[in-house]
Amino acid sequence: MDSSHPIGFLVPNWTPPAQPGRSVIEGRYCRLTPLDAKAHANDLFAAFSADKENFDWLYLPYGPFDTLADLTSWLTDVSSKDDPLFFTITTPRILQRTPAATEVMYLMMKQAFELGYRRYEWKCNALNERSRRAALRLGLSYEGIFRQAAVPKGRNRDTAWYAAIDSEWPALKAAFETWLDPANFDSAGMQRRPLTRLTAGILNNPR
């Protein structure tokens, strides 16, 4: 072979990893359970109803759902598929801005890399600054914009891509476990060391 042309590095003995299984994932602060439309529809509808302005659905290609029947129909459809595989999150508190919200990403990332995946991707609407900040906080490196990637709900969507790769996982795992340790929180539940400080050095070309 002509060595003057650059090619990708060898990945010895690589085979495609197995699909994530439909099993419960237990954490310290939360539990992830494969989506079951019958079991979860009522609780999910109640939780979604707390978002009176439907802001959480703003950048998603689906939702909001005005009735329990509409939500149940959608849940029934997506829960029958393995790709994407949806999970519900169980926690005593509202998820946003809690240790559980971070632990969810840690648990899913941990499962992916332990199964042998080489990438863990985060894709969001490029206009969704909240999601983009979250990706960087979690140690996912910015990889670029897919312009005019889709037309959800009749509007243009440019998609921002972020990812972590397997060689970064040991450092990310240590950062997550340091942050999630109960010792990282004071008696009022405030973090002592922010996750951004722990993951900043792992980012490749931070935005």
XYZ file of N, CA, C and O in Angstrom:
828
model
N 0.845 -1.195 0.000
C 0.000 0.000 0.000
C 0.882 1.248 0.000
O 1.905 1.291 0.685
N 0.508 2.254 -0.788
C 1.261 3.500 -0.874
C 1.109 4.274 0.430
O 0.036 4.782 0.755
N 2.194 4.383 1.212
C 2.131 5.015 2.534
C 2.122 6.535 2.458
O 2.085 7.195 3.486
N 2.199 7.099 1.243
C 2.202 8.548 1.123
C 0.824 9.152 1.330
O 0.690 10.360 1.472
N -0.217 8.332 1.328
C -1.577 8.816 1.528
C -2.008 8.545 2.968
O -1.960 7.402 3.427
N -2.465 9.564 3.682
C -2.879 9.356 5.072
C -4.156 8.536 5.149
O -5.078 8.719 4.359
N -4.190 7.610 6.086
C -5.381 6.810 6.338
C -5.574 6.723 7.847
O -4.689 7.064 8.624
N -6.753 6.276 8.270
C -7.049 6.192 9.698
C -6.186 5.165 10.407
O -5.699 4.200 9.802
N -6.008 5.379 11.717
C -5.194 4.445 12.490
C -5.926 3.109 12.652
O -7.152 3.034 12.585
N -5.162 2.059 12.830
C -5.729 0.723 12.978
C -6.506 0.607 14.281
O -6.116 1.157 15.310
N -7.602 -0.119 14.223
C -8.390 -0.425 15.417
C -8.431 -1.946 15.514
O -9.332 -2.597 14.980
N -7.457 -2.551 16.187
C -7.333 -4.015 16.182
C -8.531 -4.726 16.805
O -9.068 -4.294 17.832
N -8.942 -5.786 16.140
C -9.960 -6.703 16.669
C -11.291 -6.013 16.976
O -12.051 -6.482 17.828
N -11.591 -4.935 16.272
C -12.828 -4.217 16.569
C -14.015 -4.907 15.919
O -13.982 -5.318 14.769
N -15.077 -5.039 16.680
C -16.350 -5.522 16.155
C -17.447 -4.592 16.676
O -17.301 -3.981 17.747
N -18.548 -4.446 15.946
C -19.624 -3.568 16.417
C -20.130 -4.013 17.784
O -20.369 -5.202 18.007
N -20.292 -3.080 18.735
C -20.755 -3.453 20.076
C -22.223 -3.829 20.082
O -22.980 -3.517 19.152
N -22.632 -4.485 21.143
C -24.027 -4.896 21.299
C -24.912 -3.688 21.578
O -24.468 -2.672 22.101
N -26.181 -3.831 21.194
C -27.172 -2.817 21.529
C -27.342 -2.754 23.053
O -27.285 -3.785 23.721
N -27.547 -1.570 23.619
C -27.888 -1.507 25.040
C -29.131 -2.335 25.326
O -30.066 -2.367 24.531
N -29.126 -3.016 26.442
C -30.250 -3.877 26.788
C -31.379 -3.120 27.453
O -31.214 -1.989 27.920
N -32.537 -3.748 27.501
C -33.697 -3.164 28.186
C -33.645 -3.569 29.661
O -34.440 -4.381 30.143
N -32.701 -3.008 30.355
C -32.551 -3.320 31.771
C -32.489 -2.032 32.575
O -32.102 -0.971 32.063
N -32.857 -2.112 33.840
C -32.837 -0.963 34.733
C -31.387 -0.608 35.066
O -30.559 -1.492 35.282
N -31.095 0.678 35.085
C -29.769 1.164 35.451
C -29.908 1.934 36.764
O -30.616 2.939 36.833
N -29.245 1.466 37.789
C -29.363 2.055 39.120
C -28.190 2.996 39.394
O -27.042 2.660 39.140
N -28.505 4.166 39.923
C -27.488 5.100 40.358
C -27.690 5.461 41.815
O -28.579 4.926 42.497
N -26.868 6.375 42.313
C -27.018 6.836 43.689
C -28.216 7.761 43.843
O -28.919 7.744 44.837
N -28.455 8.601 42.811
C -29.473 9.638 42.901
C -30.700 9.369 42.033
O -31.695 10.080 42.147
N -30.627 8.381 41.152
C -31.734 8.146 40.225
C -31.732 6.714 39.732
O -30.776 5.964 39.950
N -32.813 6.357 39.059
C -32.940 5.058 38.407
C -33.437 5.277 36.996
O -34.368 6.049 36.774
N -32.817 4.603 36.020
C -33.263 4.661 34.636
C -33.959 3.344 34.302
O -33.384 2.277 34.478
N -35.189 3.464 33.815
C -36.002 2.299 33.495
C -36.430 2.379 32.032
O -36.894 3.429 31.581
N -36.272 1.300 31.257
C -36.743 1.330 29.868
C -38.201 1.771 29.797
O -39.034 1.360 30.611
N -38.493 2.629 28.840
C -39.821 3.218 28.727
C -40.893 2.153 28.533
O -40.771 1.275 27.686
N -41.947 2.252 29.327
C -43.125 1.388 29.227
C -44.335 2.317 29.176
O -44.658 2.975 30.175
N -44.994 2.388 28.037
C -46.076 3.358 27.862
C -47.178 3.184 28.903
O -47.657 4.159 29.491
N -47.595 1.956 29.153
C -48.681 1.727 30.100
C -48.284 2.105 31.516
O -49.065 2.692 32.271
N -47.059 1.778 31.885
C -46.620 2.010 33.258
C -46.263 3.467 33.528
O -46.402 3.946 34.652
N -45.813 4.186 32.499
C -45.217 5.493 32.738
C -46.018 6.683 32.215
O -45.693 7.823 32.539
N -47.031 6.439 31.405
C -47.716 7.549 30.735
C -48.305 8.558 31.720
O -48.139 9.774 31.552
N -48.994 8.093 32.738
C -49.647 9.016 33.670
C -48.651 9.906 34.395
O -48.837 11.129 34.489
N -47.587 9.309 34.927
C -46.588 10.092 35.652
C -45.857 11.056 34.728
O -45.568 12.201 35.112
N -45.554 10.626 33.519
C -44.873 11.503 32.581
C -45.765 12.672 32.184
O -45.300 13.820 32.082
N -47.034 12.398 31.962
C -47.941 13.487 31.589
C -48.038 14.511 32.717
O -48.038 15.725 32.473
N -48.090 14.034 33.957
C -48.139 14.950 35.103
C -46.865 15.782 35.182
O -46.905 16.992 35.438
N -45.714 15.150 34.948
C -44.444 15.876 35.005
C -44.345 16.898 33.873
O -43.935 18.048 34.088
N -44.745 16.506 32.671
C -44.677 17.427 31.535
C -45.646 18.598 31.702
O -45.380 19.706 31.232
N -46.763 18.364 32.387
C -47.758 19.415 32.570
C -47.246 20.545 33.446
O -47.793 21.655 33.430
N -46.202 20.292 34.231
C -45.619 21.340 35.074
C -44.929 22.417 34.241
O -44.726 23.537 34.714
N -44.571 22.075 33.001
C -43.949 23.040 32.088
C -45.066 23.791 31.366
O -45.457 23.444 30.255
N -45.594 24.818 32.000
C -46.773 25.512 31.491
C -46.536 26.199 30.141
O -47.462 26.378 29.353
N -45.308 26.604 29.879
C -45.008 27.305 28.630
C -44.479 26.373 27.546
O -44.111 26.824 26.463
N -44.411 25.077 27.849
C -43.908 24.080 26.890
C -42.494 24.391 26.410
O -42.114 24.044 25.282
N -41.698 25.015 27.280
C -40.341 25.375 26.877
C -39.481 24.141 26.622
O -38.627 24.138 25.727
N -39.699 23.087 27.416
C -38.866 21.892 27.267
C -39.063 21.193 25.926
O -38.235 20.380 25.517
N -40.168 21.506 25.240
C -40.436 20.899 23.928
C -40.002 21.806 22.780
O -40.069 21.398 21.621
N -39.566 23.010 23.092
C -39.366 24.031 22.060
C -38.447 23.567 20.949
O -38.715 23.817 19.762
N -37.348 22.920 21.284
C -36.351 22.550 20.281
C -36.412 21.080 19.882
O -35.547 20.614 19.136
N -37.409 20.362 20.390
C -37.536 18.944 20.055
C -38.406 18.756 18.818
O -39.327 19.541 18.577
N -38.156 17.698 18.054
C -38.952 17.478 16.837
C -40.338 16.912 17.128
O -41.141 16.761 16.208
N -40.625 16.579 18.378
C -41.933 16.051 18.768
C -42.441 16.835 19.979
O -41.696 17.595 20.606
N -43.737 16.625 20.310
C -44.339 17.318 21.446
C -44.569 18.798 21.141
O -44.157 19.304 20.102
N -45.255 19.516 22.043
C -45.836 19.012 23.290
C -47.106 18.208 23.038
O -47.649 18.220 21.933
N -47.554 17.523 24.090
C -48.736 16.679 23.992
C -49.818 17.257 24.899
O -49.649 17.324 26.117
N -50.929 17.658 24.298
C -51.965 18.363 25.043
C -52.836 17.447 25.890
O -53.448 17.892 26.865
N -52.902 16.184 25.526
C -53.750 15.251 26.265
C -52.966 13.999 26.623
O -51.970 13.654 25.969
N -53.441 13.315 27.644
C -52.828 12.048 28.031
C -52.904 11.042 26.896
O -51.957 10.274 26.668
N -53.994 11.035 26.167
C -54.158 10.089 25.056
C -53.106 10.328 23.976
O -52.531 9.379 23.425
N -52.855 11.610 23.659
C -51.844 11.925 22.645
C -50.464 11.466 23.096
O -49.692 10.890 22.316
N -50.131 11.737 24.358
C -48.826 11.319 24.875
C -48.713 9.804 24.895
O -47.687 9.240 24.480
N -49.766 9.131 25.339
C -49.735 7.670 25.415
C -49.541 7.053 24.036
O -48.790 6.078 23.877
N -50.181 7.615 23.029
C -50.021 7.111 21.668
C -48.578 7.234 21.211
O -48.006 6.296 20.635
N -47.966 8.392 21.483
C -46.572 8.593 21.083
C -45.639 7.676 21.870
O -44.736 7.055 21.298
N -45.862 7.548 23.175
C -45.032 6.668 23.999
C -45.126 5.224 23.542
O -44.134 4.495 23.521
N -46.321 4.800 23.179
C -46.521 3.425 22.713
C -45.699 3.159 21.454
O -45.084 2.091 21.306
N -45.674 4.142 20.570
C -44.919 3.984 19.322
C -43.420 3.916 19.592
O -42.737 2.983 19.154
N -42.888 4.877 20.339
C -41.424 4.932 20.514
C -40.920 3.826 21.431
O -39.779 3.359 21.284
N -41.746 3.377 22.372
C -41.291 2.330 23.289
C -41.198 0.970 22.614
O -40.597 0.039 23.162
N -41.770 0.848 21.436
C -41.705 -0.418 20.697
C -40.412 -0.560 19.898
O -40.152 -1.615 19.326
N -39.607 0.500 19.869
C -38.388 0.507 19.064
C -37.153 0.376 19.952
O -37.149 0.776 21.116
N -36.084 -0.197 19.394
C -34.816 -0.299 20.110
C -33.845 0.816 19.736
O -32.820 0.994 20.391
N -34.162 1.557 18.673
C -33.277 2.633 18.237
C -34.128 3.785 17.709
O -34.718 3.676 16.634
N -34.241 4.888 18.474
C -33.589 5.096 19.772
C -34.285 4.326 20.886
O -35.479 4.018 20.784
N -33.522 4.043 21.941
C -34.056 3.347 23.105
C -34.306 4.384 24.198
O -33.379 5.032 24.675
N -35.567 4.562 24.549
C -35.944 5.572 25.533
C -35.960 4.986 26.946
O -36.377 3.838 27.152
N -35.527 5.803 27.908
C -35.601 5.448 29.317
C -36.408 6.510 30.051
O -36.434 7.677 29.660
N -37.063 6.091 31.122
C -37.650 7.055 32.050
C -36.711 7.199 33.238
O -35.945 6.278 33.567
N -36.763 8.355 33.873
C -35.866 8.658 34.995
C -36.706 8.820 36.243
O -37.656 9.610 36.274
N -36.364 8.073 37.281
C -37.083 8.146 38.542
C -36.203 8.824 39.584
O -35.064 8.396 39.823
N -36.717 9.883 40.197
C -36.014 10.614 41.243
C -37.060 11.339 42.083
O -38.095 11.751 41.549
N -36.841 11.539 43.397
C -37.859 12.223 44.226
C -38.042 13.695 43.907
O -39.046 14.300 44.302
N -37.056 14.301 43.186
C -37.085 15.733 42.952
C -37.216 16.034 41.471
O -36.989 15.178 40.617
N -37.584 17.300 41.162
C -37.530 17.753 39.774
C -36.104 17.584 39.284
O -35.144 17.898 39.985
N -35.950 17.109 38.057
C -34.638 16.661 37.594
C -33.657 17.792 37.336
O -32.469 17.677 37.651
N -34.104 18.881 36.753
C -33.180 19.916 36.298
C -32.378 20.503 37.447
O -32.891 20.754 38.535
N -31.085 20.727 37.185
C -30.156 21.339 38.142
C -30.043 20.542 39.446
O -30.003 21.095 40.537
N -30.004 19.220 39.314
C -29.817 18.351 40.462
C -28.694 17.372 40.165
O -28.349 17.133 38.992
N -28.091 16.756 41.217
C -27.099 15.709 40.959
C -27.656 14.582 40.093
O -26.919 13.999 39.290
N -28.958 14.285 40.242
C -29.551 13.209 39.442
C -29.456 13.497 37.954
O -29.225 12.595 37.146
N -29.639 14.749 37.554
C -29.587 15.104 36.130
C -28.205 14.814 35.549
O -28.083 14.349 34.408
N -27.171 15.085 36.330
C -25.812 14.781 35.884
C -25.546 13.286 35.927
O -24.916 12.724 35.019
N -26.053 12.619 36.964
C -25.825 11.182 37.081
C -26.460 10.412 35.927
O -25.915 9.393 35.487
N -27.589 10.887 35.420
C -28.220 10.234 34.271
C -27.238 10.141 33.110
O -27.073 9.079 32.487
N -26.579 11.259 32.812
C -25.631 11.260 31.701
C -24.422 10.373 31.995
O -23.919 9.663 31.117
N -23.962 10.411 33.232
C -22.843 9.546 33.633
C -23.204 8.076 33.447
O -22.421 7.292 32.885
N -24.391 7.674 33.899
C -24.784 6.269 33.811
C -24.940 5.811 32.365
O -24.529 4.697 32.008
N -25.506 6.675 31.520
C -25.679 6.299 30.122
C -24.339 6.258 29.395
O -24.084 5.363 28.576
N -23.477 7.213 29.708
C -22.149 7.220 29.097
C -21.352 5.992 29.540
O -20.673 5.340 28.733
N -21.432 5.673 30.819
C -20.726 4.511 31.370
C -21.173 3.238 30.676
O -20.347 2.398 30.280
N -22.493 3.079 30.507
C -22.987 1.887 29.825
C -22.468 1.807 28.394
O -22.031 0.750 27.930
N -22.498 2.942 27.686
C -22.073 2.946 26.279
C -20.606 2.526 26.134
O -20.275 1.666 25.307
N -19.742 3.113 26.943
C -18.322 2.799 26.793
C -18.004 1.393 27.305
O -17.127 0.711 26.749
N -18.701 0.934 28.333
C -18.465 -0.428 28.813
C -18.943 -1.472 27.803
O -18.417 -2.586 27.771
N -19.922 -1.106 26.971
C -20.365 -2.017 25.913
C -19.400 -2.050 24.733
O -19.516 -2.920 23.866
N -18.484 -1.091 24.686
C -17.509 -1.062 23.603
C -17.725 0.006 22.561
O -17.043 0.017 21.524
N -18.652 0.930 22.801
C -18.846 2.026 21.853
C -17.652 2.972 21.908
O -17.055 3.187 22.966
N -17.314 3.536 20.759
C -16.155 4.419 20.661
C -16.532 5.889 20.790
O -15.671 6.737 20.990
N -17.826 6.201 20.657
C -18.311 7.580 20.741
C -19.591 7.638 21.574
O -20.391 6.713 21.570
N -19.751 8.756 22.259
C -21.014 9.076 22.928
C -21.403 10.452 22.420
O -20.696 11.432 22.653
N -22.523 10.518 21.694
C -22.885 11.753 20.988
C -23.991 12.518 21.699
O -24.869 11.942 22.338
N -23.913 13.824 21.526
C -24.953 14.750 22.013
C -25.269 15.659 20.834
O -24.397 16.384 20.348
N -26.513 15.613 20.348
C -26.926 16.451 19.228
C -28.100 17.308 19.672
O -29.019 16.810 20.321
N -28.059 18.573 19.318
C -29.149 19.465 19.723
C -29.330 20.561 18.679
O -28.449 20.804 17.840
N -30.488 21.213 18.733
C -30.722 22.373 17.888
C -29.648 23.413 18.179
O -29.374 23.728 19.342
N -29.017 23.937 17.139
C -27.931 24.884 17.330
C -28.367 26.157 18.042
O -27.539 26.887 18.591
N -29.673 26.438 18.055
C -30.189 27.615 18.752
C -30.447 27.350 20.237
O -30.732 28.296 20.984
N -30.320 26.103 20.655
C -30.615 25.730 22.038
C -29.373 25.932 22.905
O -28.600 25.003 23.158
N -29.186 27.143 23.368
C -27.978 27.477 24.132
C -27.916 26.714 25.449
O -26.832 26.363 25.919
N -29.053 26.455 26.057
C -29.051 25.706 27.322
C -28.489 24.304 27.119
O -27.676 23.824 27.921
N -28.897 23.644 26.044
C -28.407 22.310 25.749
C -26.929 22.332 25.381
O -26.167 21.441 25.769
N -26.514 23.365 24.675
C -25.112 23.452 24.268
C -24.195 23.683 25.468
O -23.104 23.115 25.550
N -24.642 24.507 26.402
C -23.857 24.707 27.623
C -23.765 23.420 28.433
O -22.715 23.091 29.001
N -24.869 22.684 28.478
C -24.888 21.430 29.225
C -23.905 20.429 28.634
O -23.207 19.719 29.365
N -23.837 20.344 27.319
C -22.923 19.401 26.674
C -21.480 19.682 27.075
O -20.722 18.759 27.410
N -21.081 20.942 27.052
C -19.718 21.297 27.423
C -19.459 21.027 28.898
O -18.376 20.555 29.276
N -20.421 21.338 29.738
C -20.271 21.057 31.175
C -20.019 19.574 31.417
O -19.223 19.200 32.305
N -20.671 18.724 30.630
C -20.536 17.277 30.783
C -19.256 16.726 30.150
O -19.030 15.517 30.181
N -18.429 17.596 29.587
C -17.170 17.152 29.011
C -17.268 16.640 27.596
O -16.377 15.918 27.121
N -18.340 17.012 26.892
C -18.515 16.597 25.497
C -17.983 17.690 24.578
O -18.397 18.845 24.671
N -17.083 17.343 23.716
C -16.389 18.315 22.877
C -17.243 18.736 21.684
O -17.924 17.911 21.058
N -17.178 20.010 21.365
C -17.918 20.565 20.226
C -17.275 20.116 18.926
O -16.062 20.239 18.733
N -18.092 19.605 17.995
C -17.562 19.074 16.743
C -18.059 19.816 15.509
O -17.571 19.560 14.412
N -19.028 20.709 15.664
C -19.450 21.483 14.507
C -20.952 21.527 14.334
O -21.718 21.000 15.144
N -21.372 22.174 13.245
C -22.779 22.382 12.934
C -23.124 21.688 11.625
O -22.423 21.843 10.624
N -24.188 20.907 11.649
C -24.781 20.412 10.409
C -25.847 21.429 10.009
O -26.916 21.487 10.620
N -25.557 22.236 9.001
C -26.481 23.286 8.587
C -27.675 22.690 7.845
O -27.536 21.760 7.078
N -28.865 23.272 8.119
C -30.102 22.834 7.481
C -30.241 21.313 7.528
O -30.526 20.651 6.535
N -30.066 20.777 8.729
C -30.064 19.328 8.893
C -31.459 18.715 8.830
O -31.609 17.544 8.474
N -32.477 19.495 9.194
C -33.838 18.945 9.231
C -34.846 20.090 9.241
O -34.477 21.263 9.364
N -36.127 19.714 9.103
C -37.202 20.709 9.138
C -38.271 20.211 10.123
O -39.370 19.827 9.720
N -37.967 20.186 11.443
C -38.979 19.761 12.408
C -40.020 20.845 12.637
O -39.697 22.034 12.722
N -41.262 20.447 12.734
C -42.369 21.364 12.999
C -42.402 22.540 12.016
O -42.782 23.657 12.352
N -41.955 22.276 10.779
C -42.007 23.273 9.727
C -40.946 24.353 9.804
O -41.004 25.329 9.051
N -39.947 24.183 10.707
C -38.908 25.201 10.852
C -37.533 24.604 10.591
O -37.283 23.431 10.860
N -36.638 25.443 10.062
C -35.279 24.982 9.831
C -34.600 24.607 11.135
O -34.775 25.269 12.162
N -33.815 23.550 11.088
C -32.964 23.169 12.228
C -31.542 22.964 11.754
O -31.264 22.130 10.894
N -30.634 23.761 12.319
C -29.205 23.485 12.238
C -28.864 22.674 13.478
O -29.289 23.021 14.590
N -28.113 21.601 13.328
C -27.825 20.706 14.450
C -26.386 20.860 14.905
O -25.453 20.751 14.100
N -26.206 21.132 16.202
C -24.874 21.201 16.808
C -24.504 19.820 17.341
O -25.320 19.150 17.980
N -23.280 19.407 17.051
C -22.793 18.089 17.454
C -21.730 18.222 18.532
O -20.809 19.042 18.431
N -21.861 17.368 19.554
C -20.867 17.243 20.619
C -20.630 15.751 20.840
O -21.507 14.929 20.568
N -19.468 15.399 21.344
C -19.211 13.979 21.593
C -18.043 13.810 22.554
O -17.185 14.686 22.703
N -18.029 12.639 23.198
C -16.865 12.150 23.929
C -16.455 10.842 23.265
O -17.304 10.110 22.742
N -15.162 10.546 23.273
C -14.687 9.298 22.682
C -14.059 8.421 23.767
O -13.771 8.887 24.877
N -13.868 7.157 23.415
C -13.471 6.177 24.428
C -12.159 6.521 25.131
O -11.995 6.240 26.318
N -11.225 7.141 24.421
C -9.951 7.480 25.064
C -10.110 8.570 26.116
O -9.267 8.712 27.009
N -11.198 9.327 26.035
C -11.477 10.379 27.019
C -12.267 9.859 28.221
O -12.355 10.548 29.253
N -12.852 8.682 28.086
C -13.741 8.180 29.110
C -13.076 8.008 30.491
O -13.690 8.373 31.512
N -11.862 7.458 30.606
C -11.288 7.331 31.951
C -11.225 8.662 32.703
O -11.572 8.720 33.896
N -10.816 9.724 32.029
C -10.756 11.034 32.681
C -12.155 11.564 32.981
O -12.401 12.156 34.039
N -13.101 11.354 32.058
C -14.477 11.786 32.295
C -15.105 11.008 33.444
O -15.803 11.587 34.293
N -14.864 9.717 33.488
C -15.408 8.882 34.564
C -14.920 9.382 35.924
O -15.712 9.515 36.876
N -13.641 9.684 36.008
C -13.086 10.195 37.262
C -13.707 11.537 37.627
O -14.018 11.806 38.798
N -13.909 12.407 36.627
C -14.507 13.720 36.872
C -15.939 13.577 37.384
O -16.334 14.224 38.363
N -16.741 12.730 36.732
C -18.119 12.516 37.162
C -18.180 11.954 38.583
O -18.973 12.407 39.413
N -17.350 10.953 38.849
C -17.417 10.305 40.155
C -16.947 11.233 41.266
O -17.462 11.178 42.390
N -15.995 12.106 40.972
C -15.572 13.115 41.941
C -16.707 14.085 42.217
O -16.990 14.434 43.371
N -17.382 14.536 41.142
C -18.463 15.508 41.312
C -19.675 14.900 42.011
O -20.315 15.540 42.858
N -20.017 13.653 41.683
C -21.197 13.005 42.233
C -21.009 12.506 43.662
O -21.992 12.174 44.333
N -19.784 12.453 44.131
C -19.513 12.010 45.493
C -20.263 12.900 46.488
O -20.205 14.128 46.385
N -20.992 12.325 47.445
C -21.705 13.150 48.423
C -20.810 14.162 49.133
O -21.291 15.227 49.549
N -19.533 13.865 49.248
C -18.608 14.791 49.899
C -18.427 16.080 49.105
O -17.914 17.075 49.646
N -18.844 16.077 47.831
C -18.724 17.281 47.004
C -19.843 18.274 47.256
O -19.855 19.356 46.670
N -20.789 17.931 48.133
C -21.924 18.805 48.407
C -21.954 19.166 49.890
O -21.718 18.306 50.751
N -22.239 20.439 50.165
C -22.308 20.871 51.561
C -23.670 20.527 52.164
O -24.507 19.882 51.510
N -23.891 20.939 53.394
C -25.128 20.570 54.094
C -26.376 21.146 53.435
O -27.482 20.646 53.639
N -26.199 22.204 52.636
C -27.327 22.799 51.915
C -27.497 22.213 50.521
O -28.357 22.651 49.756
N -26.655 21.231 50.184
C -26.740 20.608 48.872
C -26.018 21.359 47.775
O -26.160 21.028 46.585
N -25.232 22.368 48.128
C -24.486 23.145 47.133
C -23.170 22.461 46.803
O -22.473 21.959 47.692
N -22.825 22.446 45.520
C -21.599 21.800 45.088
C -20.370 22.548 45.599
O -20.354 23.771 45.666
N -19.350 21.799 45.944
C -18.089 22.408 46.366
C -17.173 22.654 45.160
O -16.519 23.686 45.070
N -17.129 21.711 44.245
C -16.327 21.841 43.022
C -17.257 21.697 41.830
O -17.921 20.666 41.678
N -17.365 22.688 40.965
C -18.260 22.575 39.806
C -17.734 21.553 38.799
O -16.518 21.376 38.648
N -18.664 20.906 38.114
C -18.271 19.906 37.126
C -17.481 20.533 35.988
O -16.575 19.903 35.425
N -17.801 21.777 35.637
C -17.070 22.434 34.545
C -15.577 22.504 34.840
O -14.753 22.403 33.925
N -15.216 22.676 36.102
C -13.796 22.737 36.459
C -13.132 21.375 36.287
O -11.952 21.284 35.939
N -13.888 20.322 36.520
C -13.347 18.970 36.429
C -13.259 18.474 34.990
O -12.420 17.628 34.671
N -14.140 18.970 34.117
C -14.169 18.476 32.731
C -13.474 19.403 31.735
O -13.229 19.007 30.595
N -13.165 20.630 32.154
C -12.630 21.619 31.212
C -11.387 21.116 30.481
O -11.221 21.324 29.281
N -10.490 20.456 31.196
C -9.252 19.993 30.580
C -9.402 18.808 29.647
O -8.459 18.469 28.935
N -10.586 18.224 29.626
C -10.837 17.068 28.768
C -11.370 17.483 27.406
O -11.219 16.764 26.418
N -11.965 18.677 27.345
C -12.585 19.127 26.104
C -11.564 19.302 24.990
O -10.465 19.797 25.194
N -11.981 18.893 23.787
C -11.167 19.044 22.589
C -11.784 20.174 21.771
O -12.928 20.092 21.341
N -11.031 21.260 21.571
C -11.539 22.438 20.854
C -12.819 22.959 21.466
O -13.871 22.999 20.805
N -12.810 23.347 22.760
C -14.047 23.861 23.362
C -14.536 25.094 22.653
O -13.766 25.935 22.190
N -15.847 25.200 22.544
C -16.459 26.321 21.848
C -16.239 27.616 22.626
O -16.377 27.658 23.822
